[in-house]
């Protein structure tokens, strides 16, 4: 019986592992198919305190090494299901093995939906982004496009309108889905142009993005494309056990889920911001909640 099994090895899971090891607990971290999590995909992180600029994979490898050096055990498997069993839980992984734990931390993150158009993969990190907070500053004074029509897309467009020279908000319908107050704010911005009934057929570029081609054939010159068409939290293995909120995230109260003994941290929670430093903070809080639950704090 393990005291703690952490599911996910992104910033939330690894930070929890660091805190738990330093409290004398030996956590088992099940890494999933992306050891290191989402930040492994990005070349340059400029908003993680302590590093003016660092490659995302380098930051996560450092964090994994730190957790391992302190005593966390890494398992390179993916969890398929968890169930309650006696005073704890059973955790099934892809190889067919089963782990047992008194407590579980779910830190499985989320995946941003892709457009699936030509050029999207090729220009990822070269102008194509899913995070205005992370990459907006790189487009200072230049034209950019935001794709989507919900609250997230409008929030991203509002934020970027203070940085970019012009924001094209590309939406497949003729009205925005965002809340009315958000719609009013974005429509009042003089440097935002809504392009209605439009989808992106192709993202064009050389070394970086230079333009997008719409379904109408129209080409718009932009230096960056911010995609905000939705996020899928990684909850499939736990959907029948813990409560999810209306958006499909794991419902949490200070990192506690609906099931005593199961905790949650990071992008798989419905948080207002999806940032590495915030995921780290939630991982820290979850670790301390687990220590209280185990009676060692
Ligand atoms: C391209 C890109 C660039 C970004 N740039 C920045 C930036 O510059 N600054 C910033 O602060 N934030 C940035 N972010 C956001 C940041 O990466 C996330 O907020 C952060 O990674 C969230 O951490 P997390 O631990 O909650 O989840 P994740 O990083 O998503 O990690 C989830 C982990 O869970 C594992 N997992 C999933 N399902 C299972 C399963 N069934 N069993 C076992 N393991 C599982 C995965 O393998 C992974 O290890 C960026 C995100 C992306 C996609």
Coordinates of C-alpha atoms and ligand atoms in Angstrom, one line a residue:
X1 CA 0.0 0.0 0.0
X2 CA 1.5 3.3 -1.1
X3 CA 0.8 6.4 0.9
X4 CA 0.4 8.6 -2.2
X5 CA 0.2 7.9 -5.9
X6 CA 0.4 11.0 -8.1
X7 CA -1.1 10.6 -11.5
X8 CA 0.6 13.0 -13.9
X9 CA 4.1 14.4 -14.2
X10 CA 3.5 18.0 -15.2
X11 CA 4.3 21.0 -13.0
X12 CA 1.4 20.3 -10.6
X13 CA 2.3 16.6 -10.0
X14 CA 6.0 17.1 -9.8
X15 CA 5.7 20.0 -7.4
X16 CA 3.5 17.9 -5.1
X17 CA 6.1 15.1 -5.3
X18 CA 8.8 17.6 -4.2
X19 CA 6.8 18.8 -1.2
X20 CA 5.7 15.3 -0.2
X21 CA 9.3 13.8 -0.3
X22 CA 10.5 16.7 1.9
X23 CA 7.8 15.8 4.5
X24 CA 9.0 12.2 4.6
X25 CA 6.4 10.6 2.3
X26 CA 7.6 8.6 -0.7
X27 CA 5.2 9.4 -3.5
X28 CA 4.9 7.2 -6.6
X29 CA 4.4 9.4 -9.8
X30 CA 2.7 7.7 -12.7
X31 CA 4.1 9.9 -15.6
X32 CA 1.6 9.2 -18.4
X33 CA 2.5 9.4 -22.1
X34 CA 4.0 12.9 -21.7
X35 CA 6.5 12.8 -18.9
X36 CA 7.0 16.5 -18.0
X37 CA 3.6 17.5 -19.3
X38 CA 2.6 20.4 -21.6
X39 CA 5.7 22.5 -21.1
X40 CA 7.7 19.8 -22.9
X41 CA 6.1 21.3 -26.1
X42 CA 7.4 24.8 -25.8
X43 CA 10.8 26.2 -26.7
X44 CA 10.8 29.3 -24.5
X45 CA 9.2 30.0 -21.1
X46 CA 9.7 33.6 -20.0
X47 CA 7.3 33.8 -17.1
X48 CA 8.5 31.2 -14.6
X49 CA 10.1 33.0 -11.7
X50 CA 13.8 32.4 -11.4
X51 CA 14.4 31.9 -15.1
X52 CA 14.4 34.9 -17.4
X53 CA 14.1 32.5 -20.3
X54 CA 14.3 28.7 -20.3
X55 CA 13.4 25.9 -22.7
X56 CA 10.2 24.2 -21.5
X57 CA 11.6 20.7 -21.7
X58 CA 14.8 21.8 -19.8
X59 CA 12.6 23.3 -17.0
X60 CA 10.6 20.1 -16.7
X61 CA 13.6 17.8 -16.8
X62 CA 15.2 19.8 -14.0
X63 CA 11.9 19.6 -12.0
X64 CA 11.7 15.8 -12.6
X65 CA 15.3 15.3 -11.6
X66 CA 14.7 17.4 -8.5
X67 CA 11.7 15.2 -7.5
X68 CA 13.5 12.0 -8.2
X69 CA 16.7 13.0 -6.3
X70 CA 14.5 13.8 -3.3
X71 CA 13.1 10.2 -3.4
X72 CA 9.9 10.3 -5.6
X73 CA 9.5 7.0 -7.6
X74 CA 8.7 7.5 -11.3
X75 CA 6.6 4.9 -13.2
X76 CA 6.4 5.4 -17.0
X77 CA 2.8 4.1 -17.4
X78 CA -0.7 5.6 -18.1
X79 CA -3.6 5.1 -15.7
X80 CA -6.7 3.5 -17.2
X81 CA -9.0 3.3 -14.2
X82 CA -9.1 3.9 -10.4
X83 CA -11.5 2.4 -8.0
X84 CA -12.2 2.5 -4.2
X85 CA -11.0 -0.5 -2.3
X86 CA -11.2 -0.9 1.4
X87 CA -9.4 2.1 3.1
X88 CA -7.8 3.2 -0.1
X89 CA -7.8 2.9 -3.9
X90 CA -6.7 0.5 -6.7
X91 CA -5.1 2.1 -9.7
X92 CA -4.9 0.2 -13.0
X93 CA -2.2 1.0 -15.5
X94 CA -1.7 0.2 -19.2
X95 CA 0.7 -2.7 -18.7
X96 CA -2.0 -4.5 -16.7
X97 CA -0.3 -3.9 -13.4
X98 CA -2.2 -2.5 -10.4
X99 CA -1.0 -0.1 -7.7
X100 CA -2.7 0.4 -4.3
X101 CA -2.7 3.8 -2.5
X102 CA -4.1 5.4 0.6
X103 CA -4.4 8.7 -1.3
X104 CA -4.3 9.8 -4.9
X105 CA -3.4 13.1 -6.5
X106 CA -4.9 13.6 -9.9
X107 CA -2.6 16.0 -11.9
X108 CA -3.4 14.9 -15.4
X109 CA -3.7 18.4 -17.0
X110 CA -5.6 19.2 -20.1
X111 CA -5.2 19.3 -23.9
X112 CA -6.0 22.3 -26.0
X113 CA -8.1 21.5 -29.0
X114 CA -6.4 21.8 -32.4
X115 CA -7.8 23.3 -35.6
X116 CA -6.5 20.4 -37.7
X117 CA -5.6 22.7 -40.6
X118 CA -2.5 22.8 -42.8
X119 CA 0.4 24.6 -41.2
X120 CA -0.8 24.3 -37.6
X121 CA 1.7 21.6 -36.5
X122 CA 4.5 23.1 -38.7
X123 CA 4.2 26.5 -37.1
X124 CA 3.6 25.5 -33.5
X125 CA 6.0 27.6 -31.4
X126 CA 6.7 29.6 -34.6
X127 CA 3.7 31.9 -34.2
X128 CA 1.0 29.3 -33.5
X129 CA 0.1 29.3 -29.8
X130 CA -2.7 28.3 -27.4
X131 CA -1.7 30.8 -24.7
X132 CA -1.8 34.6 -25.1
X133 CA -0.3 35.1 -21.6
X134 CA 2.7 32.9 -22.6
X135 CA 3.4 34.2 -26.1
X136 CA 1.5 37.4 -26.6
X137 CA 4.5 39.6 -25.8
X138 CA 6.3 38.2 -28.9
X139 CA 3.8 40.0 -31.2
X140 CA 4.2 43.5 -29.8
X141 CA 3.0 46.1 -32.3
X142 CA 2.2 43.5 -35.0
X143 CA -1.1 42.0 -36.4
X144 CA -2.3 38.7 -35.0
X145 CA -5.3 36.4 -35.3
X146 CA -7.4 34.8 -32.5
X147 CA -9.5 31.8 -33.5
X148 CA -12.7 31.1 -31.5
X149 CA -15.8 32.8 -30.3
X150 CA -16.3 31.8 -26.6
X151 CA -15.2 33.5 -23.4
X152 CA -11.6 32.3 -23.6
X153 CA -11.2 33.5 -27.2
X154 CA -12.6 36.9 -26.4
X155 CA -10.5 37.2 -23.2
X156 CA -7.4 36.3 -25.2
X157 CA -8.3 38.8 -27.9
X158 CA -8.9 41.5 -25.3
X159 CA -5.6 40.9 -23.7
X160 CA -3.8 40.8 -27.1
X161 CA -5.5 44.0 -28.2
X162 CA -3.3 45.9 -25.7
X163 CA -0.1 44.3 -27.2
X164 CA -0.7 43.7 -30.9
X165 CA -1.3 46.4 -33.6
X166 CA -4.4 44.6 -34.8
X167 CA -6.4 41.6 -33.7
X168 CA -8.5 39.6 -36.2
X169 CA -11.0 37.5 -34.2
X170 CA -11.9 34.7 -36.5
X171 CA -15.2 33.0 -35.7
X172 CA -17.1 30.3 -37.5
X173 CA -20.5 31.7 -36.7
X174 CA -22.1 35.2 -37.1
X175 CA -22.3 36.0 -33.4
X176 CA -19.9 35.4 -30.5
X177 CA -20.7 32.8 -27.9
X178 CA -19.0 34.8 -25.1
X179 CA -20.9 36.5 -22.3
X180 CA -22.6 39.7 -23.3
X181 CA -20.3 41.9 -21.2
X182 CA -17.3 40.3 -22.9
X183 CA -18.9 40.9 -26.3
X184 CA -19.5 44.5 -25.5
X185 CA -15.9 45.0 -24.5
X186 CA -14.3 43.4 -27.5
X187 CA -16.7 45.1 -30.0
X188 CA -15.7 48.4 -28.5
X189 CA -12.0 47.9 -29.2
X190 CA -10.9 49.9 -32.2
X191 CA -8.0 47.6 -33.2
X192 CA -10.1 44.4 -33.1
X193 CA -11.9 43.2 -36.3
X194 CA -14.3 40.3 -36.0
X195 CA -14.3 38.1 -39.1
X196 CA -17.6 36.2 -39.1
X197 CA -18.6 32.8 -40.6
X198 CA -14.9 32.1 -41.2
X199 CA -12.7 29.1 -40.6
X200 CA -9.0 28.8 -41.1
X201 CA -8.0 26.6 -44.0
X202 CA -4.2 27.1 -43.8
X203 CA -1.6 28.8 -41.6
X204 CA 1.1 30.1 -43.9
X205 CA 4.7 31.1 -43.1
X206 CA 8.4 30.8 -43.9
X207 CA 10.4 30.4 -40.7
X208 CA 7.5 31.8 -38.7
X209 CA 3.8 32.5 -39.4
X210 CA 3.2 35.2 -42.0
X211 CA -0.5 34.8 -42.8
X212 CA -3.7 32.7 -42.6
X213 CA -5.9 31.6 -45.4
X214 CA -9.7 31.5 -44.6
X215 CA -12.3 29.1 -46.1
X216 CA -13.4 32.1 -48.3
X217 CA -10.0 32.1 -49.9
X218 CA -9.2 35.4 -48.2
X219 CA -5.6 35.8 -47.0
X220 CA -4.9 37.9 -43.9
X221 CA -1.3 38.9 -43.0
X222 CA -0.5 38.1 -39.3
X223 CA 2.6 37.2 -37.4
X224 CA 0.8 34.9 -34.8
X225 CA -2.3 32.7 -34.5
X226 CA -3.8 32.1 -31.0
X227 CA -6.1 29.2 -31.0
X228 CA -8.9 29.3 -28.4
X229 CA -11.5 26.7 -29.4
X230 CA -11.6 24.7 -26.2
X231 CA -9.7 22.6 -23.8
X232 CA -10.2 18.9 -22.9
X233 CA -9.3 18.0 -19.3
X234 CA -7.8 14.5 -18.9
X235 CA -10.4 12.9 -16.8
X236 CA -11.6 9.8 -18.7
X237 CA -10.1 7.3 -16.3
X238 CA -11.9 8.8 -13.3
X239 CA -15.2 10.1 -14.6
X240 CA -17.3 7.5 -12.7
X241 CA -15.6 8.0 -9.4
X242 CA -15.2 11.8 -8.7
X243 CA -17.6 14.6 -9.5
X244 CA -16.9 16.8 -12.5
X245 CA -18.1 20.3 -13.0
X246 CA -20.3 21.6 -15.8
X247 CA -17.3 22.1 -18.1
X248 CA -15.9 18.6 -17.5
X249 CA -13.1 19.6 -15.1
X250 CA -12.7 17.8 -11.8
X251 CA -14.7 19.7 -9.2
X252 CA -12.4 20.8 -6.3
X253 CA -12.5 22.6 -3.0
X254 CA -9.0 23.7 -2.1
X255 CA -7.7 20.6 -4.1
X256 CA -10.1 18.2 -2.3
X257 CA -12.4 16.2 -4.7
X258 CA -15.8 14.8 -4.0
X259 CA -14.1 11.5 -2.8
X260 CA -12.1 11.7 0.5
X261 CA -8.5 10.7 -0.2
X262 CA -8.5 11.8 -3.8
X263 CA -7.0 15.2 -4.5
X264 CA -6.6 17.3 -7.6
X265 CA -4.2 20.0 -8.8
X266 CA -3.3 21.9 -11.9
X267 CA -5.0 22.3 -15.3
X268 CA -7.4 19.4 -14.8
X269 CA -9.1 21.7 -12.2
X270 CA -11.4 24.5 -13.5
X271 CA -8.9 27.3 -12.8
X272 CA -9.1 30.8 -14.1
X273 CA -5.5 30.6 -15.3
X274 CA -3.6 27.8 -16.9
X275 CA 0.0 28.6 -16.1
X276 CA 2.9 26.6 -14.9
X277 CA 3.5 28.7 -11.8
X278 CA -0.1 28.3 -10.8
X279 CA 0.0 24.6 -11.4
X280 CA 3.0 24.5 -9.1
X281 CA 1.1 26.4 -6.4
X282 CA -1.8 24.0 -6.6
X283 CA 0.6 21.0 -6.4
X284 CA 2.1 22.5 -3.2
X285 CA -1.4 23.0 -1.7
X286 CA -2.5 19.5 -2.7
X287 CA 0.7 18.0 -1.1
X288 CA -0.1 19.7 2.2
X289 CA -3.7 18.7 2.1
X290 CA -2.6 15.1 1.6
X291 CA -0.2 15.4 4.5
X292 CA -3.1 16.6 6.7
X293 CA -5.3 13.7 5.4
X294 CA -2.5 11.2 6.3
X295 CA -2.2 12.8 9.7
X296 CA 1.5 13.9 9.3
X297 CA 0.8 17.6 9.3
Ligands
LIG1 C1 2.5 25.0 -26.1 C2 2.3 25.5 -24.6 C3 3.1 26.5 -24.1 C4 2.9 26.9 -22.8 N1 3.7 27.9 -22.4 C5 3.6 28.3 -21.1 C6 4.5 29.3 -20.5 O1 5.3 29.9 -21.3 N2 4.3 29.7 -19.2 C7 3.4 29.0 -18.4 O2 3.3 29.4 -17.2 N3 2.6 28.1 -18.9 C8 2.7 27.7 -20.2 N4 1.8 26.8 -20.7 C9 0.8 26.2 -19.8 C10 1.4 25.1 -18.8 O3 2.2 24.2 -19.6 C11 0.4 24.4 -18.0 O4 -0.4 25.3 -17.3 C12 1.0 23.4 -17.1 O5 1.8 22.5 -17.8 C13 -0.1 22.7 -16.3 O6 0.6 21.7 -15.5 P1 -0.2 20.4 -15.0 O7 0.8 19.6 -14.2 O8 -1.5 20.8 -14.5 O9 -0.6 19.5 -16.4 P2 0.3 19.1 -17.6 O10 1.5 19.8 -17.9 O11 -0.8 19.0 -18.7 O12 0.7 17.6 -17.2 C14 -0.2 16.5 -17.2 C15 0.5 15.2 -16.9 O13 -0.5 14.2 -16.7 C16 -0.1 13.0 -17.5 N5 -1.3 12.2 -17.7 C17 -2.4 12.6 -18.4 N6 -3.3 11.6 -18.4 C18 -2.7 10.6 -17.6 C19 -3.1 9.3 -17.2 N7 -4.3 8.8 -17.6 N8 -2.3 8.5 -16.5 C20 -1.1 9.0 -16.1 N9 -0.7 10.3 -16.4 C21 -1.5 11.0 -17.2 C22 0.6 13.6 -18.7 O14 1.5 12.6 -19.2 C23 1.4 14.7 -18.0 O15 2.6 14.3 -17.5 C24 2.0 26.3 -22.0 C25 1.2 25.3 -22.5 C26 1.4 24.8 -23.8 C27 0.5 23.7 -24.3

